[in-house]
Amino acid sequence: MVRDTSTFNAYFPTTANAGLEGTFEPGKIDNNFHTFEAGGVDWLVLTLELWPRVEAVQWARGVVAAHPRHNVIINTHAYLTADGSIAQNSDYGVSSPQYLYDNLVKVYPNIKMVFSGHVGQAAAREDTGVNGNRIFSYLGAFHSNVTNPVRILEIDTRAGTLKSAIHAPSLGAIWTQYDRSTSGLEVIR
């Protein structure tokens, strides 16, 4: 039942997302990508399903490889654990966040960030890919009936800095305990 995303796709159809440039499965938004330009550089946002199937990871590898001049941001449901480590297994299937890291995230020099939720509150980590690129990963999952916090990310492509804050709009609050600032983001120009 977890792979049955027909209701999700009914409410968020690919046809309502004009910016999509590709999907893994026709007519399904579960695995998709789009590109844009910001800060003087090209970006690619790659969205992957919960615990992506091996075939979806293979598709994602092709997308990233076909866009070597784009700085890649991956968005997936589950990746980091509450303590900021990469999850080692999944609740079903043959893939895991560690599989995603080993077979996609660390492999390509243009992958810059990974965002996830599912567990914990908030966490962040930095890894180094096999090409020496720094990869910044962020977890944000609060499961609150009171507020639905969002992570605000400020990227300065010239200075190579990332600033992250979590804002709780319905409370009018910024949860400073989760603020993260880092330097050393090397974007592809």
Tab-separated table of N, CA and C in Angstrom, residues 22-155:
chain	number	residue	atom	x	y	z
A	22	GLY	N	10.913	16.072	-16.159
A	22	GLY	CA	10.952	14.635	-16.351
A	22	GLY	C	10.450	13.900	-15.133
A	23	THR	N	9.925	12.712	-15.368
A	23	THR	CA	9.481	11.837	-14.291
A	23	THR	C	9.989	10.424	-14.572
A	24	PHE	N	10.130	9.659	-13.527
A	24	PHE	CA	10.559	8.267	-13.666
A	24	PHE	C	9.477	7.430	-14.331
A	25	GLU	N	8.234	7.619	-13.905
A	25	GLU	CA	7.102	6.878	-14.456
A	25	GLU	C	6.119	7.877	-15.065
A	26	PRO	N	5.698	7.662	-16.283
A	26	PRO	CA	4.752	8.583	-16.916
A	26	PRO	C	3.498	8.784	-16.066
A	27	GLY	N	3.124	10.059	-15.894
A	27	GLY	CA	1.899	10.376	-15.175
A	27	GLY	C	1.987	10.282	-13.668
A	28	LYS	N	3.171	10.000	-13.136
A	28	LYS	CA	3.342	9.917	-11.673
A	28	LYS	C	4.403	10.918	-11.235
A	29	ILE	N	4.077	11.692	-10.222
A	29	ILE	CA	4.974	12.734	-9.741
A	29	ILE	C	5.938	12.237	-8.662
A	30	ASP	N	5.839	10.979	-8.274
A	30	ASP	CA	6.623	10.420	-7.168
A	30	ASP	C	8.126	10.661	-7.312
A	31	ASN	N	8.658	10.528	-8.510
A	31	ASN	CA	10.081	10.745	-8.806
A	31	ASN	C	10.130	11.700	-9.987
A	32	ASN	N	10.672	12.894	-9.760
A	32	ASN	CA	10.654	13.893	-10.822
A	32	ASN	C	11.839	14.840	-10.679
A	33	PHE	N	12.020	15.681	-11.695
A	33	PHE	CA	13.040	16.720	-11.596
A	33	PHE	C	12.625	17.954	-12.378
A	34	HIS	N	13.195	19.071	-11.967
A	34	HIS	CA	13.070	20.321	-12.711
A	34	HIS	C	14.346	21.125	-12.505
A	35	THR	N	14.583	22.076	-13.391
A	35	THR	CA	15.781	22.911	-13.319
A	35	THR	C	15.377	24.378	-13.244
A	36	PHE	N	16.301	25.198	-12.735
A	36	PHE	CA	16.099	26.641	-12.693
A	36	PHE	C	17.464	27.306	-12.545
A	37	GLU	N	17.488	28.617	-12.725
A	37	GLU	CA	18.714	29.401	-12.547
A	37	GLU	C	18.493	30.358	-11.386
A	38	ALA	N	19.466	30.437	-10.490
A	38	ALA	CA	19.417	31.376	-9.368
A	38	ALA	C	20.839	31.614	-8.874
A	39	GLY	N	21.114	32.820	-8.462
A	39	GLY	CA	22.444	33.140	-7.949
A	39	GLY	C	23.526	33.002	-9.002
A	40	GLY	N	23.139	33.130	-10.266
A	40	GLY	CA	24.105	33.040	-11.346
A	40	GLY	C	24.547	31.624	-11.687
A	41	VAL	N	23.852	30.612	-11.166
A	41	VAL	CA	24.209	29.221	-11.459
A	41	VAL	C	22.947	28.429	-11.793
A	42	ASP	N	23.147	27.283	-12.419
A	42	ASP	CA	22.045	26.389	-12.758
A	42	ASP	C	21.836	25.368	-11.649
A	43	TRP	N	20.574	25.104	-11.345
A	43	TRP	CA	20.187	24.164	-10.291
A	43	TRP	C	19.275	23.097	-10.881
A	44	LEU	N	19.304	21.930	-10.268
A	44	LEU	CA	18.393	20.843	-10.597
A	44	LEU	C	17.847	20.302	-9.281
A	45	VAL	N	16.533	20.279	-9.153
A	45	VAL	CA	15.899	19.693	-7.976
A	45	VAL	C	15.367	18.330	-8.374
A	46	LEU	N	15.827	17.313	-7.673
A	46	LEU	CA	15.467	15.922	-7.937
A	46	LEU	C	14.657	15.417	-6.749
A	47	THR	N	13.396	15.107	-6.981
A	47	THR	CA	12.523	14.598	-5.924
A	47	THR	C	12.393	13.093	-6.091
A	48	LEU	N	12.648	12.374	-4.989
A	48	LEU	CA	12.597	10.912	-5.016
A	48	LEU	C	11.601	10.390	-3.995
A	49	GLU	N	10.963	9.305	-4.337
A	49	GLU	CA	9.969	8.673	-3.481
A	49	GLU	C	10.579	8.186	-2.161
A	50	LEU	N	9.698	7.800	-1.247
A	50	LEU	CA	10.111	7.204	0.026
A	50	LEU	C	10.908	5.927	-0.244
A	51	TRP	N	12.106	5.826	0.303
A	51	TRP	CA	12.990	4.682	0.101
A	51	TRP	C	12.981	4.278	-1.373
A	52	PRO	N	13.575	5.088	-2.218
A	52	PRO	CA	13.483	4.877	-3.659
A	52	PRO	C	13.866	3.463	-4.086
A	53	ARG	N	13.040	2.931	-4.971
A	53	ARG	CA	13.336	1.631	-5.552
A	53	ARG	C	14.652	1.699	-6.327
A	54	VAL	N	15.292	0.563	-6.493
A	54	VAL	CA	16.560	0.501	-7.217
A	54	VAL	C	16.403	1.104	-8.610
A	55	GLU	N	15.301	0.814	-9.281
A	55	GLU	CA	15.061	1.345	-10.618
A	55	GLU	C	14.923	2.865	-10.601
A	56	ALA	N	14.323	3.410	-9.558
A	56	ALA	CA	14.195	4.864	-9.444
A	56	ALA	C	15.565	5.504	-9.213
A	57	VAL	N	16.414	4.850	-8.443
A	57	VAL	CA	17.774	5.365	-8.221
A	57	VAL	C	18.557	5.326	-9.532
A	58	GLN	N	18.405	4.278	-10.302
A	58	GLN	CA	19.076	4.195	-11.603
A	58	GLN	C	18.608	5.323	-12.529
A	59	TRP	N	17.318	5.594	-12.526
A	59	TRP	CA	16.775	6.705	-13.313
A	59	TRP	C	17.389	8.016	-12.844
A	60	ALA	N	17.452	8.212	-11.522
A	60	ALA	CA	18.017	9.439	-10.958
A	60	ALA	C	19.485	9.601	-11.355
A	61	ARG	N	20.236	8.521	-11.368
A	61	ARG	CA	21.639	8.573	-11.811
A	61	ARG	C	21.722	9.116	-13.240
A	62	GLY	N	20.837	8.660	-14.091
A	62	GLY	CA	20.826	9.151	-15.469
A	62	GLY	C	20.503	10.626	-15.561
A	63	VAL	N	19.564	11.092	-14.739
A	63	VAL	CA	19.199	12.513	-14.721
A	63	VAL	C	20.394	13.355	-14.283
A	64	VAL	N	21.035	12.971	-13.191
A	64	VAL	CA	22.169	13.742	-12.672
A	64	VAL	C	23.324	13.725	-13.679
A	65	ALA	N	23.616	12.571	-14.231
A	65	ALA	CA	24.714	12.457	-15.203
A	65	ALA	C	24.451	13.303	-16.452
A	66	ALA	N	23.194	13.448	-16.838
A	66	ALA	CA	22.843	14.231	-18.025
A	66	ALA	C	22.871	15.739	-17.775
A	67	HIS	N	23.065	16.143	-16.531
A	67	HIS	CA	23.080	17.567	-16.157
A	67	HIS	C	24.345	17.906	-15.362
A	68	PRO	N	25.521	17.668	-15.905
A	68	PRO	CA	26.762	17.859	-15.138
A	68	PRO	C	27.059	19.307	-14.764
A	69	ARG	N	26.431	20.279	-15.420
A	69	ARG	CA	26.663	21.697	-15.121
A	69	ARG	C	25.604	22.264	-14.182
A	70	HIS	N	24.746	21.408	-13.646
A	70	HIS	CA	23.723	21.841	-12.694
A	70	HIS	C	24.123	21.415	-11.279
A	71	ASN	N	23.870	22.279	-10.326
A	71	ASN	CA	24.055	21.976	-8.913
A	71	ASN	C	22.783	21.276	-8.444
A	72	VAL	N	22.935	20.054	-7.925
A	72	VAL	CA	21.780	19.197	-7.656
A	72	VAL	C	21.373	19.250	-6.187
A	73	ILE	N	20.074	19.414	-5.983
A	73	ILE	CA	19.432	19.338	-4.678
A	73	ILE	C	18.492	18.136	-4.723
A	74	ILE	N	18.679	17.195	-3.809
A	74	ILE	CA	17.806	16.018	-3.737
A	74	ILE	C	16.829	16.211	-2.593
A	75	ASN	N	15.578	15.908	-2.872
A	75	ASN	CA	14.525	15.956	-1.870
A	75	ASN	C	13.902	14.563	-1.806
A	76	THR	N	13.956	13.935	-0.634
A	76	THR	CA	13.358	12.615	-0.473
A	76	THR	C	12.713	12.519	0.905
A	77	HIS	N	11.809	11.627	1.073
A	77	HIS	CA	11.051	11.568	2.321
A	77	HIS	C	11.909	11.148	3.511
A	78	ALA	N	12.696	10.092	3.376
A	78	ALA	CA	13.479	9.563	4.504
A	78	ALA	C	14.925	9.400	4.081
A	79	TYR	N	15.834	10.001	4.879
A	79	TYR	CA	17.264	9.907	4.577
A	79	TYR	C	18.080	9.955	5.873
A	80	LEU	N	17.957	11.062	6.615
A	80	LEU	CA	18.675	11.186	7.887
A	80	LEU	C	17.821	10.693	9.047
A	81	THR	N	18.504	10.210	10.091
A	81	THR	CA	17.834	9.848	11.341
A	81	THR	C	17.843	11.053	12.271
A	82	ALA	N	17.182	10.935	13.409
A	82	ALA	CA	17.101	12.048	14.352
A	82	ALA	C	18.462	12.490	14.859
A	83	ASP	N	19.452	11.590	14.899
A	83	ASP	CA	20.786	11.990	15.360
A	83	ASP	C	21.674	12.499	14.228
A	84	GLY	N	21.119	12.609	13.021
A	84	GLY	CA	21.868	13.153	11.898
A	84	GLY	C	22.656	12.124	11.104
A	85	SER	N	22.531	10.862	11.434
A	85	SER	CA	23.219	9.838	10.648
A	85	SER	C	22.336	9.418	9.473
A	86	ILE	N	22.953	8.812	8.484
A	86	ILE	CA	22.195	8.302	7.344
A	86	ILE	C	21.558	6.985	7.766
A	87	ALA	N	20.250	6.883	7.568
A	87	ALA	CA	19.532	5.663	7.962
A	87	ALA	C	20.078	4.461	7.200
A	88	GLN	N	20.154	3.345	7.879
A	88	GLN	CA	20.770	2.152	7.307
A	88	GLN	C	19.779	1.184	6.678
A	89	ASN	N	18.515	1.336	6.974
A	89	ASN	CA	17.540	0.409	6.411
A	89	ASN	C	16.218	1.121	6.200
A	90	SER	N	15.274	0.407	5.615
A	90	SER	CA	13.931	0.935	5.409
A	90	SER	C	12.941	-0.049	6.016
A	91	ASP	N	11.713	0.376	6.097
A	91	ASP	CA	10.692	-0.494	6.674
A	91	ASP	C	10.189	-1.547	5.697
A	92	TYR	N	10.541	-1.422	4.428
A	92	TYR	CA	10.146	-2.409	3.436
A	92	TYR	C	11.022	-2.223	2.199
A	93	GLY	N	10.974	-3.160	1.307
A	93	GLY	CA	11.686	-3.033	0.044
A	93	GLY	C	13.152	-3.400	0.144
A	94	VAL	N	13.869	-3.145	-0.928
A	94	VAL	CA	15.275	-3.531	-1.011
A	94	VAL	C	16.222	-2.352	-0.914
A	95	SER	N	15.691	-1.156	-0.902
A	95	SER	CA	16.531	0.039	-0.883
A	95	SER	C	16.503	0.668	0.508
A	96	SER	N	17.489	1.514	0.765
A	96	SER	CA	17.579	2.227	2.040
A	96	SER	C	18.229	3.578	1.786
A	97	PRO	N	18.177	4.488	2.751
A	97	PRO	CA	18.906	5.739	2.595
A	97	PRO	C	20.411	5.517	2.374
A	98	GLN	N	20.987	4.521	3.042
A	98	GLN	CA	22.407	4.239	2.821
A	98	GLN	C	22.643	3.806	1.375
A	99	TYR	N	21.732	3.021	0.821
A	99	TYR	CA	21.823	2.628	-0.584
A	99	TYR	C	21.773	3.871	-1.477
A	100	LEU	N	20.863	4.793	-1.161
A	100	LEU	CA	20.747	6.029	-1.931
A	100	LEU	C	22.055	6.817	-1.871
A	101	TYR	N	22.645	6.906	-0.687
A	101	TYR	CA	23.921	7.611	-0.536
A	101	TYR	C	25.015	6.925	-1.363
A	102	ASP	N	25.133	5.621	-1.207
A	102	ASP	CA	26.210	4.878	-1.876
A	102	ASP	C	26.082	4.855	-3.390
A	103	ASN	N	24.861	4.865	-3.909
A	103	ASN	CA	24.646	4.678	-5.333
A	103	ASN	C	24.256	5.931	-6.097
A	104	LEU	N	24.046	7.039	-5.386
A	104	LEU	CA	23.701	8.287	-6.059
A	104	LEU	C	24.391	9.486	-5.417
A	105	VAL	N	24.081	9.748	-4.163
A	105	VAL	CA	24.493	10.990	-3.519
A	105	VAL	C	25.999	11.201	-3.555
A	106	LYS	N	26.776	10.225	-3.143
A	106	LYS	CA	28.226	10.418	-3.054
A	106	LYS	C	28.946	10.267	-4.395
A	107	VAL	N	28.244	9.799	-5.417
A	107	VAL	CA	28.878	9.436	-6.684
A	107	VAL	C	29.136	10.633	-7.603
A	108	TYR	N	28.272	11.617	-7.604
A	108	TYR	CA	28.337	12.701	-8.585
A	108	TYR	C	28.845	13.991	-7.958
A	109	PRO	N	29.789	14.673	-8.625
A	109	PRO	CA	30.372	15.887	-8.055
A	109	PRO	C	29.417	17.070	-8.009
A	110	ASN	N	28.317	17.016	-8.749
A	110	ASN	CA	27.386	18.138	-8.771
A	110	ASN	C	26.255	18.013	-7.755
A	111	ILE	N	26.237	16.942	-6.958
A	111	ILE	CA	25.221	16.833	-5.903
A	111	ILE	C	25.698	17.651	-4.707
A	112	LYS	N	24.881	18.615	-4.305
A	112	LYS	CA	25.263	19.580	-3.267
A	112	LYS	C	24.481	19.430	-1.974
A	113	MET	N	23.185	19.064	-2.065
A	113	MET	CA	22.342	19.026	-0.867
A	113	MET	C	21.319	17.905	-0.944
A	114	VAL	N	20.939	17.411	0.246
A	114	VAL	CA	19.867	16.420	0.368
A	114	VAL	C	18.948	16.885	1.498
A	115	PHE	N	17.651	16.906	1.226
A	115	PHE	CA	16.652	17.275	2.226
A	115	PHE	C	15.728	16.094	2.470
A	116	SER	N	15.378	15.885	3.742
A	116	SER	CA	14.491	14.773	4.084
A	116	SER	C	13.677	15.097	5.325
A	117	GLY	N	12.770	14.207	5.639
A	117	GLY	CA	11.917	14.327	6.815
A	117	GLY	C	11.749	12.962	7.445
A	118	HIS	N	10.524	12.590	7.752
A	118	HIS	CA	10.109	11.288	8.248
A	118	HIS	C	10.323	11.096	9.745
A	119	VAL	N	11.519	11.334	10.240
A	119	VAL	CA	11.818	11.044	11.655
A	119	VAL	C	12.456	12.250	12.329
A	120	GLY	N	12.391	12.246	13.654
A	120	GLY	CA	13.143	13.218	14.437
A	120	GLY	C	12.559	14.600	14.380
A	121	GLN	N	13.361	15.537	14.754
A	121	GLN	CA	12.988	16.942	14.709
A	121	GLN	C	13.763	17.633	13.604
A	122	ALA	N	15.023	17.922	13.877
A	122	ALA	CA	15.869	18.557	12.867
A	122	ALA	C	17.293	18.091	13.090
A	123	ALA	N	17.999	17.931	12.008
A	123	ALA	CA	19.402	17.536	12.075
A	123	ALA	C	20.076	18.009	10.798
A	124	ALA	N	21.382	18.035	10.834
A	124	ALA	CA	22.158	18.403	9.652
A	124	ALA	C	23.467	17.640	9.697
A	125	ARG	N	24.033	17.391	8.538
A	125	ARG	CA	25.325	16.722	8.455
A	125	ARG	C	26.008	17.150	7.168
A	126	GLU	N	27.290	16.893	7.133
A	126	GLU	CA	28.079	17.156	5.940
A	126	GLU	C	28.861	15.899	5.592
A	127	ASP	N	28.869	15.563	4.324
A	127	ASP	CA	29.638	14.424	3.825
A	127	ASP	C	30.510	14.906	2.673
A	128	THR	N	31.465	14.094	2.314
A	128	THR	CA	32.312	14.371	1.160
A	128	THR	C	32.112	13.262	0.150
A	129	GLY	N	31.737	13.653	-1.071
A	129	GLY	CA	31.520	12.685	-2.132
A	129	GLY	C	32.832	12.117	-2.634
A	130	VAL	N	32.757	11.106	-3.468
A	130	VAL	CA	33.961	10.439	-3.979
A	130	VAL	C	34.781	11.358	-4.869
A	131	ASN	N	34.191	12.458	-5.336
A	131	ASN	CA	34.910	13.430	-6.152
A	131	ASN	C	35.414	14.613	-5.334
A	132	GLY	N	35.304	14.506	-4.006
A	132	GLY	CA	35.774	15.575	-3.126
A	132	GLY	C	34.758	16.671	-2.880
A	133	ASN	N	33.574	16.567	-3.462
A	133	ASN	CA	32.539	17.578	-3.257
A	133	ASN	C	31.900	17.451	-1.881
A	134	ARG	N	31.613	18.606	-1.294
A	134	ARG	CA	30.918	18.624	-0.012
A	134	ARG	C	29.422	18.516	-0.258
A	135	ILE	N	28.770	17.659	0.546
A	135	ILE	CA	27.334	17.419	0.429
A	135	ILE	C	26.704	17.764	1.772
A	136	PHE	N	25.749	18.683	1.746
A	136	PHE	CA	25.091	19.147	2.957
A	136	PHE	C	23.692	18.541	3.011
A	137	SER	N	23.388	17.852	4.112
A	137	SER	CA	22.099	17.182	4.259
A	137	SER	C	21.346	17.743	5.458
A	138	TYR	N	20.033	17.882	5.295
A	138	TYR	CA	19.189	18.475	6.327
A	138	TYR	C	17.950	17.617	6.556
A	139	LEU	N	17.629	17.406	7.817
A	139	LEU	CA	16.406	16.724	8.232
A	139	LEU	C	15.497	17.750	8.883
A	140	GLY	N	14.237	17.703	8.553
A	140	GLY	CA	13.248	18.536	9.225
A	140	GLY	C	11.915	17.813	9.235
A	141	ALA	N	11.494	17.329	10.404
A	141	ALA	CA	10.219	16.625	10.536
A	141	ALA	C	9.720	16.823	11.961
A	142	PHE	N	8.670	17.602	12.119
A	142	PHE	CA	8.228	17.950	13.461
A	142	PHE	C	6.911	17.310	13.864
A	143	HIS	N	6.147	16.801	12.926
A	143	HIS	CA	4.901	16.085	13.209
A	143	HIS	C	4.051	16.802	14.255
A	144	SER	N	3.727	18.042	13.970
A	144	SER	CA	3.004	18.875	14.923
A	144	SER	C	1.587	19.145	14.435
A	145	ASN	N	0.630	19.054	15.343
A	145	ASN	CA	-0.737	19.440	15.024
A	145	ASN	C	-0.949	20.937	15.214
A	146	VAL	N	0.061	21.629	15.756
A	146	VAL	CA	-0.049	23.052	16.053
A	146	VAL	C	0.540	23.903	14.939
A	147	THR	N	1.695	23.527	14.454
A	147	THR	CA	2.355	24.318	13.419
A	147	THR	C	3.024	23.378	12.419
A	148	ASN	N	3.259	23.870	11.263
A	148	ASN	CA	3.935	23.095	10.235
A	148	ASN	C	5.202	23.856	9.848
A	149	PRO	N	6.289	23.672	10.606
A	149	PRO	CA	7.499	24.451	10.372
A	149	PRO	C	8.109	24.193	9.003
A	150	VAL	N	8.781	25.200	8.497
A	150	VAL	CA	9.478	25.098	7.221
A	150	VAL	C	10.943	25.502	7.414
A	151	ARG	N	11.799	24.879	6.644
A	151	ARG	CA	13.211	25.245	6.660
A	151	ARG	C	13.429	26.313	5.599
A	152	ILE	N	14.043	27.399	5.998
A	152	ILE	CA	14.395	28.471	5.079
A	152	ILE	C	15.900	28.376	4.841
A	153	LEU	N	16.271	28.285	3.597
A	153	LEU	CA	17.671	28.127	3.238
A	153	LEU	C	18.107	29.327	2.425
A	154	GLU	N	19.186	29.947	2.858
A	154	GLU	CA	19.763	31.073	2.134
A	154	GLU	C	21.111	30.628	1.578
A	155	ILE	N	21.237	30.678	0.254
A	155	ILE	CA	22.454	30.248	-0.420
A	155	ILE	C	23.108	31.460	-1.053
